[in-house]
C-alpha positions in Angstrom: -199.8 -142.0 -61.1 -196.4 -142.3 -62.8 -193.8 -144.9 -62.1 -190.8 -143.3 -60.3 -188.4 -146.2 -60.9 -185.4 -145.3 -63.1 -185.6 -146.3 -66.7 -182.6 -148.3 -68.2 -181.6 -145.2 -70.1 -181.4 -143.1 -66.9 -179.8 -145.9 -64.9 -176.6 -145.8 -66.9 -175.7 -142.1 -66.3 -176.8 -142.7 -62.7 -174.3 -145.5 -62.3 -171.6 -143.6 -64.1 -171.8 -140.6 -61.7 -171.8 -143.1 -58.8 -168.6 -144.7 -60.2 -167.0 -141.3 -60.7 -167.8 -140.3 -57.2 -166.3 -143.5 -55.8 -163.2 -143.1 -57.9 -162.8 -139.4 -56.9 -163.2 -140.3 -53.2 -160.6 -143.1 -53.3 -158.2 -141.1 -55.3 -158.6 -138.1 -53.0 -158.1 -140.2 -49.9 -154.9 -141.8 -51.4 -153.5 -138.4 -52.3 -154.2 -136.8 -48.9 -153.0 -139.8 -46.8 -149.9 -140.2 -48.9 -149.1 -136.5 -48.7 -149.7 -136.5 -45.0 -147.0 -139.1 -44.5 -144.4 -137.2 -46.4 -142.0 -134.4 -45.3 -143.7 -131.0 -45.5 -140.9 -128.9 -44.0 -137.2 -129.3 -43.3 -134.5 -127.2 -41.7 -131.5 -127.1 -39.5 -131.2 -127.0 -35.7 -127.6 -126.1 -35.1 -125.6 -128.8 -37.0 -128.6 -131.2 -37.1 -131.1 -131.7 -39.9 -134.7 -131.6 -38.8 -137.9 -132.4 -40.7 -141.6 -132.9 -40.1 -144.3 -134.8 -41.9 -147.7 -133.5 -42.8 -149.3 -135.6 -40.1 -146.9 -134.1 -37.5 -147.9 -130.6 -38.6 -151.7 -131.4 -38.6 -153.6 -134.6 -38.3 -156.7 -132.9 -39.8 -156.2 -133.6 -43.5 -155.6 -137.4 -43.0 -158.5 -137.6 -40.6 -160.9 -135.8 -42.9 -159.8 -138.0 -45.8 -160.8 -141.1 -43.7 -164.2 -139.4 -43.0 -164.6 -139.0 -46.8 -163.9 -142.7 -47.4 -166.4 -143.7 -44.7 -169.0 -141.4 -46.3 -168.5 -143.1 -49.7 -169.4 -146.4 -48.1 -172.4 -144.8 -46.2 -173.8 -143.6 -49.6 -175.0 -147.2 -50.2 -176.7 -147.5 -46.8 -178.8 -144.4 -46.9 -181.5 -142.9 -49.1 -183.1 -139.5 -49.5 -182.2 -136.9 -46.9 -179.6 -139.2 -45.5 -177.8 -139.3 -48.8 -177.8 -135.5 -48.9 -176.3 -135.4 -45.5 -173.6 -137.8 -46.6 -172.9 -135.6 -49.6 -172.7 -132.5 -47.4 -170.4 -134.3 -45.0 -168.1 -135.3 -47.9 -168.0 -131.8 -49.3 -167.1 -130.3 -45.9 -164.5 -133.0 -45.2 -162.9 -132.2 -48.6 -162.9 -128.5 -48.0 -161.6 -128.9 -44.5 -158.8 -131.2 -45.6 -157.8 -128.7 -48.3 -157.9 -125.8 -45.9 -155.8 -127.6 -43.3 -153.2 -128.5 -45.9 -153.0 -124.9 -47.0 -152.6 -123.8 -43.4 -149.8 -126.4 -42.9 -148.0 -125.6 -46.1 -146.1 -122.7 -44.6 -146.2 -123.8 -40.9 -142.9 -123.7 -39.0 -144.2 -124.3 -35.4 -143.9 -128.1 -35.7 -140.4 -127.8 -37.2 -139.4 -125.4 -34.3 -140.7 -128.0 -31.8 -138.7 -130.7 -33.5 -135.6 -128.5 -33.4 -136.1 -127.8 -29.7 -136.5 -131.6 -29.1 -133.4 -132.5 -31.0 -131.3 -129.8 -29.3 -132.9 -130.4 -25.9 -133.2 -126.6 -25.6 -136.6 -125.0 -25.1 -137.2 -122.1 -27.4 -134.9 -123.3 -30.2 -136.0 -122.5 -33.7 -135.2 -124.2 -37.0 -133.1 -122.3 -39.5 -132.7 -122.7 -43.3 -136.4 -123.8 -43.5 -137.7 -125.2 -46.8 -141.2 -126.4 -47.5 -142.0 -129.2 -49.9 -144.8 -129.7 -52.4 -146.6 -132.4 -50.5 -149.0 -130.1 -48.8 -150.2 -128.9 -52.2 -150.9 -132.5 -53.2 -153.0 -132.8 -50.1 -154.9 -129.7 -51.2 -155.6 -131.3 -54.6 -156.9 -134.4 -52.8 -159.1 -132.3 -50.5 -160.6 -130.5 -53.5 -161.2 -133.8 -55.3 -163.0 -135.1 -52.2 -165.1 -131.9 -52.2 -166.1 -132.6 -55.8 -167.1 -136.1 -54.8 -169.4 -134.5 -52.2 -170.9 -132.2 -54.8 -171.6 -135.1 -57.1 -173.4 -136.9 -54.2 -175.5 -133.8 -53.5 -176.4 -133.4 -57.2 -176.9 -137.0 -58.4 -177.1 -139.0 -55.2 -180.9 -139.4 -55.2 -180.8 -141.4 -58.4 -178.0 -143.8 -57.3 -178.9 -147.4 -56.4 -179.0 -148.3 -52.7 -178.7 -151.5 -50.8 -181.8 -153.8 -51.3 -184.3 -154.4 -48.6 -182.7 -157.7 -47.8 -180.0 -155.7 -45.9 -182.5 -153.8 -43.8 -183.6 -155.0 -40.4 -186.4 -157.4 -40.7 -189.8 -156.3 -39.5 -191.6 -159.1 -37.7 -195.3 -159.4 -37.7 -197.0 -161.4 -35.0 -197.4 -165.1 -35.8 -200.5 -165.9 -37.9 -203.2 -167.7 -36.1 -203.0 -171.4 -37.0 -206.4 -173.0 -37.5 -205.4 -176.2 -39.3 -202.3 -178.4 -39.3 -201.5 -177.0 -42.7 -201.4 -173.5 -41.3 -199.0 -174.7 -38.6 -196.6 -176.1 -41.2 -196.8 -172.9 -43.3 -195.9 -170.9 -40.2 -192.9 -173.1 -39.5 -191.8 -172.7 -43.2 -191.9 -168.9 -42.7 -189.7 -169.2 -39.6 -192.5 -168.4 -37.2 -193.3 -170.3 -34.0 -197.0 -171.2 -34.2 -197.1 -172.1 -30.5 -196.7 -168.5 -29.4 -200.0 -166.8 -29.9 
């Protein structure tokens, strides 16, 4: 039977891909969340200027970026199939964030709603509408998050996980104490030798 533990030579690339995944995830989340807080569309409502941020147009990119960040933390807590599920979730969150940002890049509904609110006239629409570049930065962030998910799917099985000391302890029944020394040993292990 062969030893399945990673050799020192394979551990270095494994840790490098983990570091790249974490860096991509954090960078992607920062890009998406920053872009979502910026103005994506501006226009005029009568004589008033109106503008809307990305999070006003759609909360989906920012929410999915947070899902990606949570998944990056979860990578350390799971192994095997759980890690593949986390990778798939990160990939889908990234693609979803990018798609939502593309959909919001040319959206004018939120701007029209803002125009109607400012003018206090239902059915008002914004004129002289311009769209900024911030949605495209969110798209880049979403795609980087998707790449982080792909890295997790491809290399995640070889990444280190939390040690067994972080797992829930499994308690075996107290050992039968035959001698006073056995009682002391049970107490040293944290067992109550009086409950048999």
